[in-house]
CSV table of C-alpha atoms and ligand atoms in Angstrom, one decimal:
chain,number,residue,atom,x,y,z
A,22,UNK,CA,66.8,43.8,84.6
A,23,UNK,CA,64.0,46.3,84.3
A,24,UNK,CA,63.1,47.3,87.7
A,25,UNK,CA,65.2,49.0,90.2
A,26,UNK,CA,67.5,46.9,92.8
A,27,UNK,CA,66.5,48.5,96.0
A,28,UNK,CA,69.2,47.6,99.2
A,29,UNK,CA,68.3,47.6,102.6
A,30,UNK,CA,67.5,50.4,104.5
A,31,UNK,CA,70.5,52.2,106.4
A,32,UNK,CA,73.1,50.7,103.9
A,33,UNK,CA,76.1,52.5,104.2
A,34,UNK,CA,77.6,54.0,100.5
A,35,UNK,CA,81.2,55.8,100.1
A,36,UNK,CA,84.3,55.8,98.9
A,37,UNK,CA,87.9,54.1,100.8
A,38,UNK,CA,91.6,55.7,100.9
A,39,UNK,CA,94.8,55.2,102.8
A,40,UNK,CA,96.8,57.7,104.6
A,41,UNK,CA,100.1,57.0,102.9
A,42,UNK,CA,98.2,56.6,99.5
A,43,UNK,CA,96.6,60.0,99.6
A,44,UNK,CA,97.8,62.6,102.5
A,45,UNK,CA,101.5,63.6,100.7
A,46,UNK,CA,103.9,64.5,103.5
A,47,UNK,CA,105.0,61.6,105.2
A,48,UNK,CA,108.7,60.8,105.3
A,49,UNK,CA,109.3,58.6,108.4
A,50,UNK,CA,107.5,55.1,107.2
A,51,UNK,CA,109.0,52.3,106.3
A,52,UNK,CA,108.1,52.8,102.5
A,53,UNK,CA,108.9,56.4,102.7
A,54,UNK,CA,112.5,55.6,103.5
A,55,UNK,CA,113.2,52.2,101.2
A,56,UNK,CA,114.8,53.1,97.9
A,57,UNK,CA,113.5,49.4,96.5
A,58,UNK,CA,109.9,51.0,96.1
A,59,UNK,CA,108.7,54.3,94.7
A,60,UNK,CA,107.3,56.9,97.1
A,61,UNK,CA,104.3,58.7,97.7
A,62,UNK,CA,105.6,61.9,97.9
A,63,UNK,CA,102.9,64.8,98.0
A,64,UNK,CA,100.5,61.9,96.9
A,65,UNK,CA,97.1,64.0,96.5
A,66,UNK,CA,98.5,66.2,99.5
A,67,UNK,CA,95.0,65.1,101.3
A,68,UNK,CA,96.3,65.6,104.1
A,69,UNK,CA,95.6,69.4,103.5
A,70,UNK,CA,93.1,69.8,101.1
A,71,UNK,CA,90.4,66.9,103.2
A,72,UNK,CA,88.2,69.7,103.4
A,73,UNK,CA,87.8,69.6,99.6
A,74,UNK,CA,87.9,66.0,99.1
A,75,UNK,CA,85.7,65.2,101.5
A,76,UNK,CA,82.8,67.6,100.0
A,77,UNK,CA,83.5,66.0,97.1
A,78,UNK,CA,82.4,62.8,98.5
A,79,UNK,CA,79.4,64.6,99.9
A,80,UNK,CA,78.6,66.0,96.8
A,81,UNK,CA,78.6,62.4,95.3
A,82,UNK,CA,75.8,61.2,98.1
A,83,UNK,CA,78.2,59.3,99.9
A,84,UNK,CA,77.1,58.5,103.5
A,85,UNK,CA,80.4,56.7,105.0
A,86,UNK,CA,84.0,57.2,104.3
A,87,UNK,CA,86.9,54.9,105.0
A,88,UNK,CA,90.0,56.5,105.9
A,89,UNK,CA,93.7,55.5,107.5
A,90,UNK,CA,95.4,57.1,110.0
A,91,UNK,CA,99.2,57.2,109.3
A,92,UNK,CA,100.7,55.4,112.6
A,93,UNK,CA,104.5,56.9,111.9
A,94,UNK,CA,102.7,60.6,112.5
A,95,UNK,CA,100.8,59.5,115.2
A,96,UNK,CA,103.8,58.0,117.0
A,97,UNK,CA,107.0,59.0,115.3
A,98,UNK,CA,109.2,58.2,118.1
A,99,UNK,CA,108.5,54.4,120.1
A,100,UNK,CA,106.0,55.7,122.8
A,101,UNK,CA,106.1,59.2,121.8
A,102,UNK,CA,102.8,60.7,120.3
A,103,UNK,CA,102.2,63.2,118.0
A,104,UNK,CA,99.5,65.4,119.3
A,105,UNK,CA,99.3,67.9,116.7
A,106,UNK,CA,99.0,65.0,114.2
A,107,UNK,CA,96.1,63.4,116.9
A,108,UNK,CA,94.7,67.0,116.8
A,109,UNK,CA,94.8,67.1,112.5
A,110,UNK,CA,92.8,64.0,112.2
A,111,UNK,CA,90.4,65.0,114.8
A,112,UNK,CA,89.6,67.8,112.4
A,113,UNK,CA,89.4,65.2,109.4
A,114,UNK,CA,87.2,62.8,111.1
A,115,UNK,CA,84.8,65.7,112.7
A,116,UNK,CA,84.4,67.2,109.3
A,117,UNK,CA,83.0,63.8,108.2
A,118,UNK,CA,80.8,63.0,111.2
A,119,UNK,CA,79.5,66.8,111.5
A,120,UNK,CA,79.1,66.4,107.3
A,121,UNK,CA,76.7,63.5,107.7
A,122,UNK,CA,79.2,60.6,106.6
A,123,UNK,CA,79.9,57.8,108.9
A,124,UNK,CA,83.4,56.9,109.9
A,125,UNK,CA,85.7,53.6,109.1
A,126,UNK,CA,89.2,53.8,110.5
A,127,UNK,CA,91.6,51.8,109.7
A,128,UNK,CA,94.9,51.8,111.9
A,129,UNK,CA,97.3,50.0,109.8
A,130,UNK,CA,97.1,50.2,106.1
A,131,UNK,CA,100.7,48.7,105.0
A,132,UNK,CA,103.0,51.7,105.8
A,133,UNK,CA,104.5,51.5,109.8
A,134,UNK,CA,106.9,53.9,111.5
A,135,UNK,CA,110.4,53.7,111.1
A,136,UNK,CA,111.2,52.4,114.2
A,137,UNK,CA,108.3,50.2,114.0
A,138,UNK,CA,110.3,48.6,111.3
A,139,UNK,CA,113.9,48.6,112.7
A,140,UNK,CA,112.8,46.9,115.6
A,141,UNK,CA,111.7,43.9,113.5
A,142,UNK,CA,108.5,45.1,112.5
A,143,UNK,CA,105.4,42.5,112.4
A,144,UNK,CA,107.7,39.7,112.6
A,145,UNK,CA,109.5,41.1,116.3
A,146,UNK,CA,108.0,39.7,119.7
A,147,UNK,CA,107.3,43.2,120.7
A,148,UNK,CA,104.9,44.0,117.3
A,149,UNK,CA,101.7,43.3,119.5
A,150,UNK,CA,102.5,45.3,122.5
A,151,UNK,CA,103.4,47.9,120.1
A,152,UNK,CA,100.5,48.1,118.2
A,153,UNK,CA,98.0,48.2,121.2
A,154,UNK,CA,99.9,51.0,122.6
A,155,UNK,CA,99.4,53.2,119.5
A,156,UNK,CA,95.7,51.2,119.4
A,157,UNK,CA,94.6,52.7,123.4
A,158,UNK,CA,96.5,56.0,122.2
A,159,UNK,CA,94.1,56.4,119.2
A,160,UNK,CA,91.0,55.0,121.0
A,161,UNK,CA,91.5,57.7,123.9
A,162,UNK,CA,91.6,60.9,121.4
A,163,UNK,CA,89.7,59.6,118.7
A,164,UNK,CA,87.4,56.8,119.8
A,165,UNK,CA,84.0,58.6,120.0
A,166,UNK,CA,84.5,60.0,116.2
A,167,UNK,CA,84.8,56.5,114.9
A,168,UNK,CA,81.6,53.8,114.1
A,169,UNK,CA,84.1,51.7,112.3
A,170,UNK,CA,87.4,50.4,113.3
A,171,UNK,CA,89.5,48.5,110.6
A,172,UNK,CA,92.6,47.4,112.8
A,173,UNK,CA,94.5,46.0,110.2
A,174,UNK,CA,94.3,46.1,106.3
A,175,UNK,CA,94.7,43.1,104.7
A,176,UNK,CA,97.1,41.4,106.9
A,177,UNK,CA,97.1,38.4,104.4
A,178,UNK,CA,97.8,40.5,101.3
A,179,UNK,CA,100.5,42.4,103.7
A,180,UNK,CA,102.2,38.6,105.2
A,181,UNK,CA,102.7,37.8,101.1
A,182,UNK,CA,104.1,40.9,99.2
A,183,UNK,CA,106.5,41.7,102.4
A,184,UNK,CA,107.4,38.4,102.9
A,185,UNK,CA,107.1,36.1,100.3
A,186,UNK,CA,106.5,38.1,97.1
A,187,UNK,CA,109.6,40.7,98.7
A,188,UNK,CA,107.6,43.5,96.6
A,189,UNK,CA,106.6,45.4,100.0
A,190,UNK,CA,108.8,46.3,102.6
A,191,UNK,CA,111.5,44.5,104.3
A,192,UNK,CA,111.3,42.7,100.6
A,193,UNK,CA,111.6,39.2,102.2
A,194,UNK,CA,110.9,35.9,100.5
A,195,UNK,CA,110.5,33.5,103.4
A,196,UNK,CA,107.3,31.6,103.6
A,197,UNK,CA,107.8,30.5,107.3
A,198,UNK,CA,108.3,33.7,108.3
A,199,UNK,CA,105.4,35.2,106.5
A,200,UNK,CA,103.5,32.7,108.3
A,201,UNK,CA,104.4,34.1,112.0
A,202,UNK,CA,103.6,37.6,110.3
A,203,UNK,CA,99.9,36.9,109.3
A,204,UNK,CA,99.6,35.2,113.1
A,205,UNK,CA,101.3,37.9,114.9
A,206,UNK,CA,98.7,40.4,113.1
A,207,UNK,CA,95.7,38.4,113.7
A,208,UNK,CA,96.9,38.5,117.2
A,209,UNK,CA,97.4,42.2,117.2
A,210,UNK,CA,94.3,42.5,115.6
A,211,UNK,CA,92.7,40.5,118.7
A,212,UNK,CA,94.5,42.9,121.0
A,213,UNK,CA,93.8,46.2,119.5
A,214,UNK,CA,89.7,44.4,119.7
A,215,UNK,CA,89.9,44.2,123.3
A,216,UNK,CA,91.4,48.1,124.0
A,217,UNK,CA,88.1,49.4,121.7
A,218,UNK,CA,85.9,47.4,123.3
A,219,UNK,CA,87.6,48.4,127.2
A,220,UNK,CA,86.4,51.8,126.0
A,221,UNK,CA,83.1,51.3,124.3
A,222,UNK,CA,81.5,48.0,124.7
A,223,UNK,CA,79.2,48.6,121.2
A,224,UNK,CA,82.0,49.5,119.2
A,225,UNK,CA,82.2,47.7,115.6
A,226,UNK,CA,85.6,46.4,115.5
A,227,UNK,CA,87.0,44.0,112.4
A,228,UNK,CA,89.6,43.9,110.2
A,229,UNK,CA,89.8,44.1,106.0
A,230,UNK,CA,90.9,40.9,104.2
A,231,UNK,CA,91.2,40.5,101.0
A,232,UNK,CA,89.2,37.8,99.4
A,233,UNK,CA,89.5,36.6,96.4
A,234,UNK,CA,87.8,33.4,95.4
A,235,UNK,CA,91.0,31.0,94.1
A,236,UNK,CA,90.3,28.1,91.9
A,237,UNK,CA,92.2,25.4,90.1
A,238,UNK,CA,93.2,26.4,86.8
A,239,UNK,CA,93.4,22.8,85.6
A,240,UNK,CA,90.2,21.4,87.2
A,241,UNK,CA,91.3,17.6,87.2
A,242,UNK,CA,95.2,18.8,88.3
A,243,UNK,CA,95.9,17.2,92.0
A,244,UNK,CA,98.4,19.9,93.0
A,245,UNK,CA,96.4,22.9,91.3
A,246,UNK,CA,93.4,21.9,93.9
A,247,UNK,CA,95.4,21.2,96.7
A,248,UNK,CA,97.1,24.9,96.3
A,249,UNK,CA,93.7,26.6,95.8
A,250,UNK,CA,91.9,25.0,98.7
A,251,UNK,CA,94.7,26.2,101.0
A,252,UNK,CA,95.2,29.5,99.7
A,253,UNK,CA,91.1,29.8,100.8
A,254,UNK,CA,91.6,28.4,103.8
A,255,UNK,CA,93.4,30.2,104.8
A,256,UNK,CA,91.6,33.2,103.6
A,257,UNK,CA,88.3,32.3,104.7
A,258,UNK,CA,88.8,29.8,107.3
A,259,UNK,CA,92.1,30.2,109.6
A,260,UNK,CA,91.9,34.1,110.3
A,261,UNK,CA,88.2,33.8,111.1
A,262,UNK,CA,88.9,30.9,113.7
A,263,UNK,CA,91.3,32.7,115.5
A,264,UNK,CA,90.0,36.2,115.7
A,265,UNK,CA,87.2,38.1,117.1
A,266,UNK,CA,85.0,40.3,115.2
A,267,UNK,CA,81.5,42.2,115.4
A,268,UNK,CA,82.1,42.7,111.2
A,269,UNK,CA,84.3,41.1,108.2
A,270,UNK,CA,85.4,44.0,106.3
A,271,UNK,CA,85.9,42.7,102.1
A,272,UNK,CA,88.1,43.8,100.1
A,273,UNK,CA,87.5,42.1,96.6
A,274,UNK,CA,89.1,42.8,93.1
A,275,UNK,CA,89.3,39.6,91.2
A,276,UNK,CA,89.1,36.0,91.5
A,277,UNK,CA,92.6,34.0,90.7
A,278,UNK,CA,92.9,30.4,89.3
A,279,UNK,CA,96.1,29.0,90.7
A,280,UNK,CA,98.5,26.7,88.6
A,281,UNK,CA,101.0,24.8,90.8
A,282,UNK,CA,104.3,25.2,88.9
A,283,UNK,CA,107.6,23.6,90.5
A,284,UNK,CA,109.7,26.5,88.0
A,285,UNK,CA,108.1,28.7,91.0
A,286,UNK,CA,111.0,27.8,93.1
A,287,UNK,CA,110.0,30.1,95.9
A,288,UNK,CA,106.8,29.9,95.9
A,289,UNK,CA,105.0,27.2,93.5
A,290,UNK,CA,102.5,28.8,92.9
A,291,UNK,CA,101.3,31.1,89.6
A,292,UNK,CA,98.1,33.5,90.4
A,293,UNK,CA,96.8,34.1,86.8
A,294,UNK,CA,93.4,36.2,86.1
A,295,UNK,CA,91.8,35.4,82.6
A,296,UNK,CA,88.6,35.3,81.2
A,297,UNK,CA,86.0,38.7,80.1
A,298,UNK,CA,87.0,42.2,80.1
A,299,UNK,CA,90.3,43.7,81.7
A,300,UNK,CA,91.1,46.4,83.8
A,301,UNK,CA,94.2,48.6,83.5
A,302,UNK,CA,96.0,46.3,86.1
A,303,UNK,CA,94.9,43.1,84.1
A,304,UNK,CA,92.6,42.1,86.3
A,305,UNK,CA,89.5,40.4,85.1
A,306,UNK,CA,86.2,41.9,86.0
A,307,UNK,CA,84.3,39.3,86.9
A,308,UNK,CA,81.2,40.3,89.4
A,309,UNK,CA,80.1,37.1,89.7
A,310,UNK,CA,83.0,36.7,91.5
A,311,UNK,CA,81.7,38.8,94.8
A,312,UNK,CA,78.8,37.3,94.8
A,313,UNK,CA,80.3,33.9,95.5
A,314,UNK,CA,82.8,35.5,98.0
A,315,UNK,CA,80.0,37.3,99.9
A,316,UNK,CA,77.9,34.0,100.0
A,317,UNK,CA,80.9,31.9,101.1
A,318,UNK,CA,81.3,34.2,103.9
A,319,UNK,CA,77.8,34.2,105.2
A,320,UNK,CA,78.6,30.8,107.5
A,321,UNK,CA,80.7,33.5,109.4
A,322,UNK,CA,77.6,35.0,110.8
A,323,UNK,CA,78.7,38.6,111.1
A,324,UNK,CA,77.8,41.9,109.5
A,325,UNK,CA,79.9,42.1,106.0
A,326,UNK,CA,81.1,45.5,104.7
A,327,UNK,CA,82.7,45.9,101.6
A,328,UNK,CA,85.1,48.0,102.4
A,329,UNK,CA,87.4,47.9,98.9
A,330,UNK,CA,86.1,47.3,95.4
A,331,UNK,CA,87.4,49.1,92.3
A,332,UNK,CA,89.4,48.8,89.1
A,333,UNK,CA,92.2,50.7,87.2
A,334,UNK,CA,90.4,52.5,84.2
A,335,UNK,CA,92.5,55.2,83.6
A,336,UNK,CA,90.1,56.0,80.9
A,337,UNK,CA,86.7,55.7,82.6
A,338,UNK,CA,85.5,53.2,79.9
A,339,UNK,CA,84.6,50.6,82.1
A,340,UNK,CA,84.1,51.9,85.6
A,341,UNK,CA,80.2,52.4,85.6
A,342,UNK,CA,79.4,49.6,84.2
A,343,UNK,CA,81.8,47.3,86.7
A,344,UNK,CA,79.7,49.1,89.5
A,345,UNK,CA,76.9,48.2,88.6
A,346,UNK,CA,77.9,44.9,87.6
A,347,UNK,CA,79.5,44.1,91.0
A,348,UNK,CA,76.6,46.1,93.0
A,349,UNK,CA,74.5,43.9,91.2
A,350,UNK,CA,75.7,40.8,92.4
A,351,UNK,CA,76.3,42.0,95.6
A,352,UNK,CA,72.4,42.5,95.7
A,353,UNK,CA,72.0,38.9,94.7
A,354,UNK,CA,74.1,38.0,97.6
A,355,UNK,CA,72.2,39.7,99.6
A,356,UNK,CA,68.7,38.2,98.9
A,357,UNK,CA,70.6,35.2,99.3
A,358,UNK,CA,71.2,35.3,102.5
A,359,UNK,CA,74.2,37.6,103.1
A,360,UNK,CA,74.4,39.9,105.5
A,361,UNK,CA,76.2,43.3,103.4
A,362,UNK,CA,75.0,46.6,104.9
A,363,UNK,CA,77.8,48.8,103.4
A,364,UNK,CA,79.8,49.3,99.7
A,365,UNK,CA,83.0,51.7,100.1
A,366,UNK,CA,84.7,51.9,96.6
A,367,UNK,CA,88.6,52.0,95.9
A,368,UNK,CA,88.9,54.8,95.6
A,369,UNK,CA,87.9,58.0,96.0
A,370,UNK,CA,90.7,59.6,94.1
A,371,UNK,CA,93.4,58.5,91.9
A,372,UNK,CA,96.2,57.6,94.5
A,373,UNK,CA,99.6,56.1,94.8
A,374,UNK,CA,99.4,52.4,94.1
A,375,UNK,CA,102.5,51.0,96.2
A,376,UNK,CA,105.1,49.3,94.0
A,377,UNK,CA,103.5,50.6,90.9
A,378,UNK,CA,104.0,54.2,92.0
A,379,UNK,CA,101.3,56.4,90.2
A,380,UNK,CA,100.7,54.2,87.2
A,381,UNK,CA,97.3,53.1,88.4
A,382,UNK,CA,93.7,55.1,88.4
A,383,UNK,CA,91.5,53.9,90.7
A,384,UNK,CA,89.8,56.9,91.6
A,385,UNK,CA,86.0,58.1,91.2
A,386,UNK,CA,87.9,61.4,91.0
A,387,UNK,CA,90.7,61.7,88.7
A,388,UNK,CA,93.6,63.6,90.3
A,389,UNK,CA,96.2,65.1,88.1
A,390,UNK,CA,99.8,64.8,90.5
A,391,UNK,CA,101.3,68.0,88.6
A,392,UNK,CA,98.8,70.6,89.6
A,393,UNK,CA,96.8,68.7,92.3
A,394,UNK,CA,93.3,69.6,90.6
A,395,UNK,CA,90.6,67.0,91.4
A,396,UNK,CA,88.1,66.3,88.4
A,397,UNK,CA,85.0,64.0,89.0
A,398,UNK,CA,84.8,61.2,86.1
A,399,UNK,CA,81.4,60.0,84.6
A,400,UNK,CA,81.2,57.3,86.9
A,401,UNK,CA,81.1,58.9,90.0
A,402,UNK,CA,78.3,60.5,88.9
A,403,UNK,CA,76.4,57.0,88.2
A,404,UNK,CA,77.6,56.0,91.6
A,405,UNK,CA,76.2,58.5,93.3
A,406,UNK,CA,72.9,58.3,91.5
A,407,UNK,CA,72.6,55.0,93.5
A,408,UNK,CA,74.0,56.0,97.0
A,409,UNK,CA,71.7,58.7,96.5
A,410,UNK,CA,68.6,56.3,95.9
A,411,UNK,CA,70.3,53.5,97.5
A,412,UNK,CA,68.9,51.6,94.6
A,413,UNK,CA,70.3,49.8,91.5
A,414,UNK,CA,68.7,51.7,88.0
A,415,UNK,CA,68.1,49.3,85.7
A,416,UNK,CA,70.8,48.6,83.4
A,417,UNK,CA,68.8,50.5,80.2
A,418,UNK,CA,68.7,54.0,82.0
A,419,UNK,CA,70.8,56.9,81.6
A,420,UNK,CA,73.6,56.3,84.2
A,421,UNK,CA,75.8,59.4,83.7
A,422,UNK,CA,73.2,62.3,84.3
A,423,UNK,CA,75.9,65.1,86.2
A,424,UNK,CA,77.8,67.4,85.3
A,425,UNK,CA,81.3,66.4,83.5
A,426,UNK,CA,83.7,68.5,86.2
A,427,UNK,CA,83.0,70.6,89.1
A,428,UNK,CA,85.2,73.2,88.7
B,510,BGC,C1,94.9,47.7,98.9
B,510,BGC,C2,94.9,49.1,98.4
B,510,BGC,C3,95.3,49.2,96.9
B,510,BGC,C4,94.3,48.3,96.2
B,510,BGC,C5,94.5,48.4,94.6
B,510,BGC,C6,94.2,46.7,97.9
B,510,BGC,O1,94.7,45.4,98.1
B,510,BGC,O2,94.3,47.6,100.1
B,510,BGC,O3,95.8,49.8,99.2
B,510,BGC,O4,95.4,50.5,96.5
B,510,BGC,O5,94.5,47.0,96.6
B,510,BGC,O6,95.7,48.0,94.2
């Protein structure tokens, strides 16, 4: 490649987090509370020091953000709100609009209040009616700071690690149930679509899924086929049928090949990710891989934002290189046909990653969890060389031009 990749004008470029991943502080979730699963503790105690996080992002040339809002401090009690908490990420979500960054929220990002949870959580009859409750409560205080709403991360990733994997709060392993859990968010999803749109008819409302393009990993193996087909369908097909949208938000790490495997008692299935270079987490790095998930999703005929993309590189070794990699394909995908107008990498900073605790790095900004100090890494700096030019260098320039830390 020799000439720049320019994208289209008005293409949105940031970074992603999660409240419980990042903001320190919060006690009253359902992860907070479990003893199964580590917790987040101060995390990178956003929560108080957005200010400087978010000029860091700034700094970088990033033009959108995606954040969470932690539900359990929005409504720590069934019905009762938290206005000082509303009031706090008022504050967070002005600094970004009155910074120049445009705004995704997302509403649920794994972690629900405690009481969400003892009343049966996703999987009670009441988990809709809760959800738009807290939904209208956020749209009425916060609504006119937010372009983007992500109702619900990944409600398919969420439906498997809570209740068929057990690895994610309540720990189940019962497929049937895990089934009704992916409906009931879709549903809530659908509900939460309607109260934004009551109160701003233009709103952007959609919902992150993770996609990951699953093949057979014996290509003439009846069962191995069979298994991927339906793990895309209902990925790609199902959820989409049965929702509304005005965007699909992508989250993409890897692709799988699935092995049907009857020693799987549970769940017969075995994801394995081989083939190239590894991240951290072992997962390949495959860019290809988001160009055939973005072009897959184009017969959806909706705006696509990417709105996770990243890899554990403790070390840094690989991370500019992956970016450009997967920005490159996602350019491909887009002078094929597909509709992207936003990239939001995971993450902006070094975070807690859920059942593995802090063992992960994720972030364009490395954070060290002892004394809190944010440093930018290399790569952030080639990142923001192209949200700043909102063009691709070729592959032969420079890429790390900035300076090695801030401060
Ligand atoms: C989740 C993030 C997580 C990331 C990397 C995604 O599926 O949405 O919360 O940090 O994976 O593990």
């Amino acid at each position: 490649m020799k000439q720049k990749l320019k994208f289209p004008e008005g293409f949105l470029w940031g970074a992603s987090t999660s409240s419980y991943q990042v903001e320190g502080g919060i006690h009253n979730n359902d992860w907070a509370v479990s003893d199964r699963v580590p917790k987040a503790g101060v995390a990178c105690d956003t929560y108080n020091r957005f200010r400087e996080d978010f000029a860091i992002a700034k700094y970088l040339h990033h033009n959108a953000h995606r954040m969470s809002l932690e539900w359990a401090r929005i409504e720590p009690e069934r019905g009762r709100f938290d206005e000082d908490a509303l009031y706090h990420y008022h504050g967070m979500l002005s600094w970004l609009r009155d910074n120049g960054l445009r705004t995704f929220v997302t509403l649920h990002h794994f972690t629900s209040p405690l009481w969400f949870a003892r009343d049966g959580g996703w999987a009670s009859p009441r988990a809709t009616e809760h959800f738009e409750r807290y939904t209208a409560k956020v749209v009425q205080s916060l609504g006119h700071l937010v372009d983007f709403w992500v109702t619900i991360n990944e409600p398919n990733v969420y439906s498997l690690c809570a209740y068929v994997i057990g690895i994610f709060p309540p720990f189940e392993k019962n497929i049937p149930k895990s089934f009704r859990v992916y409906r009931a968010m879709l549903r809530a999803h659908n509900r939460a679509y309607e109260v934004i749109h009551n109160y701003d008819r233009d709103a952007h409302v959609g919902f992150a899924q993770n996609f990951s393009w699953r093949r057979a990993e014996r290509r003439f193996n009846f069962l191995d086929r069979i298994f991927a087909s339906f793990m895309n369908w209902t990925e790609y097909h199902l959820p989409f049928r049965i929702t509304k949208n005005d965007f699909i938000g992508v989250n993409h790490y890897h692709d799988s090949h699935i092995r049907f495997s009857f020693s799987q008692a549970k769940h017969f299935v075995v994801m394995t990710r081989h083939g190239g270079q590894m991240t951290d987490r072992g997962w390949a790095m495959h860019g290809h891989a988001l160009y055939q998930v973005l072009v897959k999703l184009k017969s959806l005929g909706k705006p696509i934002y990417i709105t996770e993309n990243g890899l554990a590189d403790q070390a840094d070794k690989y991370r500019a290189n992956f970016i450009h990699d997967y920005l490159g394909h996602m350019h491909n995908a887009i002078r094929d046909g597909a509709d992207v107008r936003g990239y939001l990498h995971w993450s902006l900073l070094d975070n807690f990653e859920w059942e593995d605790g802090y063992k992960w790095k994720f972030g364009l900004v490395a954070v060290d969890f002892k004394t809190l100090k944010r440093t930018i890494r290399e790569s952030a700096f080639a990142y923001s060389h192209i949200c700043q030019d909102n063009a691709l260098p070729p592959l032969n320039l420079p890429l790390n031009k900035g300076e090695k830390e801030r401060k």
